[in-house]
Amino acid sequence: MRDARLRLAALWLSQTARVLADNCLRMFVILQVARAGAHEAQAAWYQVTPFFILPFLLLAPITGPLGNGLPKRWVLLGASGFCLIVTGFLGLTLGTEGDAWLWCVGLLATMAGGALYSATRYALLPAVAVDAHLPLSTVNGWIEMGGAAGVVGGLLLGVEASKAPWRPWGFPCAIAVVLGLDLLSMLAAWPARFPSDICRPEPWGLAIAGFFRDARRVFHDAEARASLWGLAGFVALVVAGAGALLGVSGAVTPEGDREALARSLLLLGVGTAVGSLAAGWQGNPRRSLGLIPFGATGMVLALAWSGLTHHLVGPSLMLGFMAGLTNVPLRASYQRSIPADARGNGLAISNAVNYLLIVGAMVLLFLLSRHEWLNPAGQVWLLTAVAIAGCGAAWAFLFRITVDQCLEMIFWPMYRVRGRGPGAQEVPMRGPLLVIANHAAWFDPLYMGKVMPRRLIPMMTSDYYDRPGVHFWFAYIFQAIRVQSSRYRREAPEIAEAIAVLDRGGCVSLFPEGWLRRDPAPSVRKFGHGVWLILRERPGTPVVVCWIEGNYGSYTSYYNGKPTQNKKLDWWRPIDVAIRPPEVLPADVLADAKRTRTYLMEACLRARGDLGLEVPRLDAGKQKEDG
């Protein structure tokens, strides 16, 4: 694990150097175009950006198969080496006096290597997360923090190096900086070897055909499709918004305030880096999506602030932070939804869709600027309106996840919840799943939701489901399944509801004991009949068995009295959730209700042993049946 994290650090350095180099060259070319005059300067960002990003779009059917079929370390090395050679050739042939459009064509050629590097780098991250034993959102947070620093740092380097008269080895200063960064990116990519990465070597013709097959797989999968379009729309808005803000500030014009531009870019980079790290702090891959509505709302406010004040410095920090908070969950969600053998193609497809929308936005804003149909301030307000629409969609589609995220933030000072055990990294991300655990506190569903990477549909007794003030949330937000509190019943409609959720590929969570533990001794009460009825009807359903430790004795447990009575509020209380690997119960076990319940009770007690704790005898637990 330690070696994998060191290799992650090397990959971080390599990709940061790569992004620095690409954006330094990009800003150098923008300033070359802007030298033609104030009118050209206002549209320079829009003119140059398509040359920067067209390779990501046009070369996707090539970059995808390369990253899919070859060891990704060699692809990263080759991509940086290609950029080094092409940039060196441009610097020697064009110099500082080269025509701006020739520099644009040179940028287009250089970014062929950048497109290959970018797709391969992102495709490698799921394997990095596995080998380094880190959440994918955390890995993306660190990588995007470096990427944000690279984008802003590269643009600043491009501004400063373009003013320097120094010409080392005959190269313009900015080009010399880019060459040094290309070399650093190559050297740092050398250790980037992660055994969990999966390659799919194919003959070239089959590999190209495989790219389009994988594209169909991506677009047919609801989760991948939603993440893909959400990320593409976000990236297009950010890139177009950056150009509009530069235009409204006048900072790129020959007489513009370059110091204000530098301060704004620096604040933008700091904000994005901090926002990326903050998003990466949320290790639950699903729950991190709950940050997106907050990030989208903040971006709307930052754009409106810029449109009202025509200033760039003030809103930059806020805009960057909110962009980082939005970007990381979207990228991690998409990477997680791509099949392991198609990640090279999948991330090339993502780049292509991202830059397709970016090119469309750039062309639109370029025409508006060139024909003076909409001034820079009007462009900011146009993008603000687009951001408002995206913000509304984020709140509408991610409201349940956002509520979960808010609850976690509220209870974060009270509980330190950690998922552990052999199944912590093996929870199936798709398909029907049944999650069960012991029950000793009201907040056990919150603890389970924190560590489980799936959306949980809880089964909840009517004692809690029907309570005034919370019924609406349980029924319509969390979509809990109501279980009538009664010892003996002729009908159990909740069983049919749970089976329907499993048939839709959902994840049902329940506490089969049906009550809260009263005894300090760790034990389980006899499991209810419902868990067997569910599995009898859907015998192929994987079951994840858990043990929650630390819940008894908490504020909402029966320790020293009823929940919330005779106890102080919890503060930073450790809660450990042991997670067993998913298991499909054998047919001979499911043939008998008593045997099924006993089997699951024993599995639940064994899960406690995964925390390094004593495993109680099942006989002791059976004595708790009558409470």
XYZ file of C-alpha atoms in Angstrom:
627
model
C 0.000 0.000 0.000
C 2.832 2.388 0.881
C 4.562 1.745 -2.464
C 1.284 2.351 -4.296
C 0.867 5.704 -2.569
C 4.406 6.688 -3.499
C 3.609 5.799 -7.105
C 0.457 7.888 -6.790
C 2.625 10.825 -5.706
C 4.813 10.314 -8.793
C 1.732 10.207 -11.009
C 0.482 13.402 -9.357
C 3.786 15.127 -10.157
C 3.772 13.858 -13.739
C 0.223 15.011 -14.475
C 0.756 18.373 -12.765
C 3.834 19.001 -14.888
C 1.889 17.922 -17.991
C -0.989 20.309 -17.252
C 1.449 23.128 -16.451
C 3.190 22.633 -19.790
C -0.028 22.444 -21.808
C -1.516 25.583 -20.297
C 1.707 27.565 -20.424
C 1.839 26.885 -24.166
C -1.854 27.682 -24.425
C -1.480 31.115 -22.784
C 1.608 31.845 -24.865
C -0.410 31.281 -28.042
C -3.363 33.313 -26.702
C -1.062 36.277 -26.115
C 0.419 35.858 -29.568
C -3.080 36.168 -31.032
C -3.975 39.053 -28.686
C -1.036 41.127 -29.973
C -3.048 41.884 -33.119
C -5.182 44.484 -31.275
C -7.916 45.095 -28.747
C -10.681 43.646 -30.906
C -8.746 40.405 -31.468
C -7.707 40.305 -27.802
C -11.324 40.099 -26.632
C -11.868 36.979 -28.736
C -8.358 35.481 -28.325
C -9.449 32.989 -25.669
C -12.257 31.699 -27.882
C -10.049 31.563 -30.979
C -7.224 29.594 -29.388
C -9.194 27.230 -27.142
C -10.630 25.140 -30.030
C -7.077 24.450 -31.248
C -6.209 23.376 -27.711
C -9.078 20.930 -27.410
C -9.863 19.640 -30.916
C -7.368 16.726 -30.551
C -9.328 15.513 -27.522
C -12.385 15.320 -29.755
C -11.007 14.174 -33.087
C -8.436 11.655 -31.836
C -10.633 9.872 -29.280
C -10.972 6.693 -31.466
C -7.150 6.486 -31.401
C -6.282 7.633 -27.880
C -8.948 5.353 -26.398
C -7.628 2.065 -27.843
C -4.028 3.052 -27.016
C -4.918 3.628 -23.363
C -7.149 0.550 -23.347
C -4.724 -1.961 -24.824
C -1.236 -0.855 -23.752
C 0.302 -0.576 -20.270
C -0.735 2.887 -19.185
C 2.695 3.813 -17.866
C 4.159 3.458 -21.353
C 1.328 5.475 -22.841
C 1.984 8.319 -20.363
C 5.698 8.249 -21.151
C 5.079 8.226 -24.902
C 2.533 11.050 -24.739
C 4.884 13.346 -22.794
C 7.762 12.459 -25.117
C 5.657 13.336 -28.158
C 4.772 16.729 -26.640
C 8.465 17.369 -25.933
C 9.487 16.702 -29.539
C 6.689 18.709 -31.167
C 7.108 21.714 -28.866
C 10.867 21.753 -29.463
C 10.324 21.740 -33.217
C 7.840 24.618 -32.976
C 10.141 26.697 -30.820
C 13.026 26.310 -33.229
C 11.046 26.996 -36.412
C 8.603 29.747 -35.347
C 10.299 31.612 -32.491
C 8.549 34.691 -31.118
C 7.976 36.199 -34.555
C 5.948 33.345 -35.967
C 2.479 34.007 -37.286
C -0.200 33.614 -34.590
C -2.191 31.187 -36.722
C 0.876 29.004 -37.251
C 1.258 28.874 -33.491
C -2.380 27.803 -33.243
C -1.697 24.944 -35.667
C 1.383 24.022 -33.635
C -0.699 24.002 -30.463
C -3.153 21.667 -32.206
C -0.331 19.240 -33.040
C 1.142 19.346 -29.539
C -2.162 18.663 -27.886
C -2.439 15.330 -29.690
C -0.024 14.095 -27.041
C -1.917 15.988 -24.352
C -5.172 14.280 -25.335
C -3.585 10.841 -25.123
C -2.023 11.633 -21.747
C -5.250 13.042 -20.282
C -7.482 10.085 -21.160
C -4.905 7.546 -19.979
C -4.263 9.381 -16.715
C -7.949 9.389 -15.783
C -8.385 5.763 -16.890
C -5.646 4.723 -14.460
C -7.235 6.266 -11.358
C -9.642 3.415 -10.422
C -6.657 1.038 -10.293
C -4.717 3.615 -8.261
C -7.562 3.740 -5.740
C -7.588 -0.065 -5.373
C -3.810 -0.467 -4.994
C -3.408 2.526 -2.671
C -6.465 1.510 -0.571
C -7.992 4.943 -0.979
C -11.515 5.999 -2.013
C -11.756 6.888 -5.695
C -13.148 10.313 -4.802
C -10.094 10.971 -2.605
C -7.701 9.984 -5.398
C -9.584 12.259 -7.796
C -9.471 15.059 -5.227
C -5.680 14.959 -5.104
C -5.309 14.593 -8.865
C -7.735 17.436 -9.581
C -5.995 19.611 -7.004
C -2.781 19.156 -8.964
C -4.652 19.699 -12.212
C -6.135 22.977 -10.958
C -2.720 24.153 -9.842
C -1.355 23.126 -13.224
C -3.996 24.995 -15.229
C -3.661 28.240 -13.303
C 0.079 27.943 -12.811
C 0.547 27.226 -16.505
C -1.503 30.239 -17.547
C 0.488 32.460 -15.179
C 3.759 31.000 -16.441
C 2.620 31.707 -19.970
C 1.906 35.346 -19.109
C 5.187 35.938 -17.309
C 7.431 33.939 -19.621
C 5.976 35.674 -22.682
C 7.255 39.007 -21.346
C 10.794 37.733 -20.715
C 13.374 38.610 -23.391
C 15.584 35.699 -22.376
C 16.008 33.058 -25.123
C 17.712 29.955 -23.692
C 19.248 27.775 -26.406
C 17.482 29.885 -29.014
C 13.957 29.088 -27.731
C 11.479 31.722 -26.593
C 11.440 31.724 -22.799
C 7.893 30.339 -22.587
C 8.787 27.449 -24.896
C 11.890 26.647 -22.848
C 9.708 26.418 -19.736
C 7.295 24.099 -21.551
C 10.158 21.827 -22.663
C 11.426 21.539 -19.090
C 7.971 20.617 -17.869
C 7.574 18.037 -20.653
C 10.787 16.383 -19.528
C 9.688 16.389 -15.871
C 6.366 14.824 -16.835
C 8.189 12.016 -18.640
C 10.526 11.250 -15.754
C 7.775 11.307 -13.119
C 5.573 8.958 -15.188
C 8.180 6.208 -15.058
C 7.085 4.733 -11.658
C 3.348 4.913 -12.535
C 2.728 1.149 -12.523
C -0.394 -0.154 -10.786
C -1.029 -3.931 -10.854
C -4.810 -3.608 -10.535
C -5.018 -1.874 -13.890
C -6.569 -4.008 -16.615
C -5.442 -3.862 -20.239
C -7.373 -5.272 -23.180
C -4.849 -5.913 -25.952
C -6.491 -6.270 -29.365
C -5.447 -6.103 -33.018
C -5.706 -2.530 -34.210
C -8.823 -3.027 -36.306
C -10.632 -4.766 -33.465
C -9.428 -2.120 -31.046
C -10.987 0.669 -33.121
C -14.222 -1.308 -33.382
C -14.004 -1.909 -29.627
C -13.919 1.829 -29.035
C -17.321 2.238 -30.652
C -18.712 -0.837 -28.868
C -17.585 0.632 -25.563
C -19.192 3.932 -26.537
C -22.513 2.115 -26.889
C -21.961 0.485 -23.499
C -21.386 3.875 -21.917
C -24.419 5.539 -23.474
C -26.698 2.600 -22.656
C -25.787 2.663 -18.966
C -27.926 5.166 -17.050
C -25.328 6.002 -14.372
C -22.475 6.386 -16.846
C -24.620 8.451 -19.216
C -25.789 10.829 -16.496
C -22.254 11.342 -15.162
C -20.914 11.809 -18.694
C -23.355 14.570 -19.675
C -23.227 16.218 -16.266
C -19.434 16.420 -16.378
C -19.397 17.635 -19.979
C -21.891 20.409 -19.283
C -19.968 21.483 -16.196
C -16.590 21.589 -17.973
C -18.034 23.533 -20.920
C -19.558 26.083 -18.551
C -16.283 26.531 -16.663
C -14.161 26.997 -19.792
C -16.682 29.345 -21.431
C -17.122 31.214 -18.147
C -13.384 31.724 -17.826
C -13.276 33.348 -21.248
C -16.263 35.569 -20.490
C -14.777 36.719 -17.189
C -11.456 37.499 -18.845
C -13.325 39.504 -21.459
C -15.424 41.497 -18.989
C -12.332 42.361 -16.945
C -10.364 43.507 -19.985
C -7.288 41.850 -18.507
C -6.105 40.228 -21.759
C -6.162 43.407 -23.811
C -2.801 45.083 -24.501
C -3.616 47.808 -21.965
C -5.256 45.416 -19.478
C -4.294 45.082 -15.836
C -1.998 42.052 -15.916
C -1.442 42.166 -12.150
C -5.167 41.853 -11.570
C -5.228 38.964 -14.059
C -2.423 37.214 -12.188
C -4.130 37.694 -8.819
C -7.421 36.413 -10.186
C -5.854 33.344 -11.743
C -3.975 32.639 -8.527
C -7.151 32.901 -6.441
C -9.021 30.776 -8.979
C -6.360 28.080 -8.734
C -6.254 28.162 -4.943
C -10.040 27.964 -4.773
C -10.213 25.049 -7.203
C -7.450 23.178 -5.401
C -9.117 23.619 -2.007
C -12.522 22.704 -3.432
C -11.073 19.556 -5.008
C -9.480 18.488 -1.743
C -12.698 19.208 0.142
C -14.679 17.057 -2.283
C -12.085 14.284 -2.041
C -12.499 14.263 1.729
C -15.864 12.568 1.219
C -14.799 8.961 0.778
C -18.253 7.581 0.022
C -18.437 7.611 -3.793
C -22.199 7.981 -3.920
C -22.531 10.526 -1.163
C -19.917 12.803 -2.721
C -22.497 13.503 -5.454
C -24.453 15.380 -2.790
C -21.827 18.132 -2.983
C -22.739 18.957 -6.577
C -25.882 21.041 -5.878
C -23.923 23.178 -3.412
C -21.114 23.649 -5.924
C -23.569 24.526 -8.700
C -25.326 27.082 -6.491
C -22.022 28.683 -5.571
C -20.990 28.918 -9.217
C -24.231 30.749 -10.047
C -23.575 33.251 -7.269
C -19.954 33.767 -8.344
C -20.913 34.372 -11.984
C -23.653 36.795 -10.943
C -21.173 38.605 -8.702
C -18.797 39.030 -11.643
C -21.594 40.209 -13.914
C -22.704 42.856 -11.422
C -19.266 44.196 -10.471
C -17.261 43.583 -13.686
C -14.428 42.538 -11.379
C -12.418 39.360 -11.721
C -10.442 39.238 -8.483
C -13.306 39.099 -5.977
C -15.383 36.171 -7.323
C -12.397 34.100 -8.472
C -11.778 32.306 -5.186
C -15.440 31.435 -4.780
C -15.796 30.317 -8.375
C -12.724 28.087 -8.116
C -13.811 26.484 -4.859
C -17.277 25.677 -6.160
C -15.865 24.319 -9.420
C -13.582 21.945 -7.501
C -16.464 20.852 -5.284
C -18.479 19.943 -8.397
C -15.777 18.490 -10.611
C -14.387 15.747 -8.347
C -17.685 13.900 -7.645
C -18.649 13.966 -11.325
C -15.318 12.547 -12.461
C -15.228 9.863 -9.766
C -18.803 8.848 -10.533
C -18.057 8.430 -14.226
C -14.827 6.509 -13.660
C -16.599 4.178 -11.244
C -19.380 3.429 -13.742
C -17.036 2.346 -16.573
C -16.280 -1.417 -16.872
C -12.690 -2.199 -15.887
C -11.759 -3.522 -19.338
C -13.073 -0.396 -21.088
C -11.584 2.425 -19.019
C -9.164 3.624 -21.684
C -11.957 3.919 -24.220
C -14.426 5.215 -21.654
C -12.237 8.112 -20.583
C -11.383 8.986 -24.191
C -15.139 9.095 -24.835
C -15.557 11.389 -21.830
C -12.880 13.740 -23.139
C -14.504 13.765 -26.566
C -17.946 14.635 -25.193
C -16.457 17.237 -22.831
C -14.651 19.007 -25.603
C -17.490 18.667 -28.064
C -19.600 20.822 -25.754
C -16.647 23.137 -25.109
C -16.105 23.687 -28.816
C -19.795 24.416 -29.264
C -19.722 26.946 -26.424
C -16.523 28.526 -27.742
C -17.895 28.883 -31.266
C -21.091 30.462 -29.987
C -19.307 32.954 -27.732
C -16.710 33.690 -30.409
C -19.428 34.603 -32.906
C -21.211 36.722 -30.313
C -17.951 38.523 -29.573
C -16.709 38.850 -33.141
C -19.978 40.271 -34.484
C -20.521 42.368 -31.337
C -23.956 40.852 -30.822
C -23.255 40.391 -27.108
C -20.582 42.191 -25.124
C -18.508 40.355 -22.462
C -20.872 41.432 -19.662
C -23.811 40.024 -21.620
C -21.904 36.791 -22.142
C -21.413 36.467 -18.380
C -25.151 36.854 -17.827
C -25.907 34.332 -20.565
C -23.663 31.800 -18.854
C -25.218 32.659 -15.504
C -28.617 31.738 -16.916
C -27.190 28.411 -18.157
C -25.671 27.830 -14.720
C -29.043 28.461 -13.069
C -30.635 25.790 -15.262
C -27.871 23.327 -14.404
C -28.184 24.179 -10.729
C -31.903 23.447 -10.803
C -31.290 20.099 -12.470
C -28.647 19.195 -9.875
C -31.004 19.898 -6.982
C -33.850 18.013 -8.656
C -31.917 14.841 -9.490
C -29.579 14.714 -6.489
C -31.855 15.929 -3.723
C -31.947 12.619 -1.816
C -28.162 12.275 -1.920
C -27.781 15.906 -0.896
C -30.011 15.320 2.134
C -27.791 12.373 3.083
C -24.742 14.601 2.719
C -26.306 17.318 4.885
C -27.150 14.800 7.604
C -23.574 13.580 7.549
C -22.252 17.107 7.949
C -24.635 17.732 10.842
C -23.596 14.565 12.671
C -19.923 14.719 11.717
C -18.838 16.291 15.053
C -20.694 13.544 16.926
C -19.568 10.370 15.183
C -16.401 9.119 13.542
C -17.781 6.338 11.330
C -15.414 3.959 9.560
C -16.119 1.012 7.309
C -13.769 -1.913 7.822
C -13.527 -5.605 7.158
C -12.842 -7.866 4.168
C -15.925 -6.721 2.274
C -15.394 -2.975 2.554
C -13.995 -2.777 -0.984
C -16.192 -5.528 -2.433
C -19.718 -4.146 -2.109
C -21.388 -4.620 -5.530
C -22.047 -1.234 -7.080
C -24.917 -2.501 -9.215
C -27.650 -5.053 -9.167
C -29.882 -6.315 -6.362
C -28.315 -6.345 -2.913
C -29.525 -7.042 0.614
C -27.619 -5.438 3.514
C -28.264 -6.564 7.082
C -26.712 -5.645 10.440
C -27.178 -5.776 14.193
C -29.264 -3.018 15.770
C -28.471 -1.109 18.965
C -29.185 2.586 18.246
C -31.624 4.800 16.407
C -28.803 6.153 14.257
C -27.690 2.757 12.909
C -29.187 3.571 9.459
C -27.044 6.722 9.384
C -23.920 4.733 10.173
C -24.731 2.224 7.438
C -25.416 4.966 4.908
C -22.031 6.516 5.647
C -20.007 3.418 4.760
C -22.151 1.822 2.051
C -21.434 3.070 -1.496
C -24.990 2.283 -2.613
C -28.296 4.049 -2.172
C -29.988 2.183 0.671
C -33.753 1.635 0.766
C -34.345 0.933 4.461
C -37.068 -1.240 5.929
C -38.449 0.675 8.921
C -40.973 -0.233 11.595
C -44.147 1.800 11.781
C -43.164 3.016 15.284
C -40.650 5.331 13.615
C -42.044 5.557 10.087
C -45.347 7.056 11.265
C -43.954 9.655 13.656
C -45.167 13.206 12.954
C -42.512 15.503 11.579
C -40.401 12.755 10.039
C -42.989 10.680 8.170
C -42.725 12.855 5.055
C -38.953 12.402 4.904
C -39.062 8.647 5.467
C -41.877 8.134 2.964
C -40.994 10.507 0.121
C -37.301 11.397 0.417
C -35.690 8.215 1.734
C -38.467 6.043 0.252
C -38.291 3.700 3.239
C -40.379 0.535 3.286
C -42.918 0.595 6.115
C -43.029 -2.491 8.331
C -46.063 -2.749 10.583
C -45.043 -3.219 14.221
C -46.806 -6.409 15.269
C -45.635 -9.769 16.555
C -48.164 -11.803 14.574
C -49.614 -10.822 11.188
C -51.368 -12.644 8.383
C -49.972 -10.393 5.634
C -46.621 -8.707 5.101
C -46.867 -6.237 2.186
C -43.382 -4.928 2.992
C -41.905 -8.195 1.687
C -43.403 -7.576 -1.746
C -42.089 -3.988 -1.683
C -38.587 -5.150 -0.798
C -38.656 -7.744 -3.573
C -39.793 -5.081 -6.051
C -36.805 -2.913 -5.082
C -34.450 -5.860 -5.621
C -36.071 -6.576 -8.983
C -35.220 -3.000 -10.016
C -31.579 -3.618 -9.104
C -31.853 -1.675 -5.843
C -30.262 -2.167 -2.437
C -32.478 -2.964 0.568
C -31.163 -2.562 4.115
C -32.780 -4.025 7.186
C -32.087 -4.875 10.801
C -33.608 -8.356 11.160
C -33.651 -8.238 14.977
C -36.529 -5.772 14.781
C -35.617 -4.000 18.011
C -32.769 -2.177 19.774
C -30.373 -4.136 21.931
C -30.868 -3.621 25.681
C -27.923 -5.580 27.080
C -24.314 -4.270 27.218
C -23.046 -7.726 26.209
C -22.642 -7.911 22.413
C -25.346 -10.169 21.054
C -28.045 -10.493 18.440
C -31.699 -11.248 19.018
C -33.326 -13.936 16.895
C -33.717 -12.603 13.354
C -37.217 -12.030 12.061
C -38.940 -14.194 9.483
C -38.938 -11.438 6.814
C -35.302 -11.783 5.770
C -35.909 -15.440 4.863
C -39.098 -14.613 2.969
C -37.216 -12.080 0.831
C -34.340 -14.446 0.057
C -36.681 -17.352 -0.593
C -38.348 -15.354 -3.371
C -35.051 -13.979 -4.713
C -32.483 -16.674 -3.861
C -29.757 -15.274 -6.127
C -29.587 -11.959 -4.267
C -26.141 -11.221 -2.771
C -26.217 -10.482 0.961
C -23.744 -8.197 2.745
C -23.704 -8.859 6.480
C -22.376 -6.171 8.841
C -21.676 -5.611 12.512
C -21.898 -2.097 13.964
C -19.633 -1.574 16.948
C -19.881 1.443 19.210
C -23.586 2.001 18.684
C -24.559 0.602 22.095
C -23.729 3.254 24.665
C -24.390 6.092 22.240
C -26.952 8.861 22.767
C -29.669 7.009 20.822
C -29.146 3.563 22.413
C -30.721 1.894 25.458
C -27.567 2.337 27.497
C -28.451 3.606 31.000
C -32.078 4.207 29.984
C -34.165 4.861 26.925
C -32.606 6.506 23.857
C -31.760 10.212 24.383
C -32.416 9.887 28.163
C -29.821 9.873 30.990
C -27.020 10.307 28.476
C -24.874 13.138 27.200
C -24.731 13.999 23.528
C -22.037 12.075 21.706
C -18.893 13.887 20.632
C -16.515 12.337 18.078
C -17.644 8.869 19.124
C -15.933 6.072 17.162
C -18.341 3.848 15.246
C -16.834 0.910 13.352
C -18.877 -0.977 10.771
C -17.461 -4.378 9.874
C -18.501 -5.380 6.356
C -18.425 -8.998 5.239
C -17.906 -9.905 1.567
C -21.137 -10.271 -0.447
C -22.491 -13.806 -0.412
C -25.260 -15.656 -2.207
C -26.694 -18.066 0.331
C -26.597 -21.771 -0.668
C -29.848 -23.395 -1.739
C -29.742 -25.936 1.110
C -29.580 -23.069 3.628
C -32.472 -21.199 2.021
C -34.593 -24.330 2.018
C -35.295 -23.871 5.724
C -36.334 -20.630 7.469
C -34.688 -21.463 10.791
C -31.428 -22.474 9.161
C -31.357 -19.295 7.068
C -31.881 -17.067 10.083
C -29.287 -18.949 12.128
C -26.794 -18.749 9.268
C -27.191 -14.970 9.020
C -27.039 -14.478 12.783
C -23.752 -16.386 12.912
C -22.399 -14.339 9.991
C -23.351 -11.139 11.793
C -21.505 -12.212 14.948
C -18.467 -13.316 12.905
C -18.342 -9.863 11.367
C -17.533 -8.539 14.843
C -14.394 -10.646 14.702
C -13.282 -8.714 11.606
C -12.806 -5.731 13.921
C -10.389 -7.731 16.054
C -13.030 -8.204 18.764
C -14.316 -11.313 20.486
C -17.010 -13.190 18.582
C -19.954 -13.862 20.934
C -21.586 -17.275 21.094
C -24.829 -17.507 19.183
C -26.500 -19.279 22.106
C -26.083 -16.156 24.200
C -27.758 -14.134 21.479
C -30.729 -16.480 21.280
C -31.527 -15.838 24.908
C -32.354 -12.254 23.939
C -35.301 -13.260 21.780
C -37.953 -12.241 24.261
C -36.118 -9.128 25.485
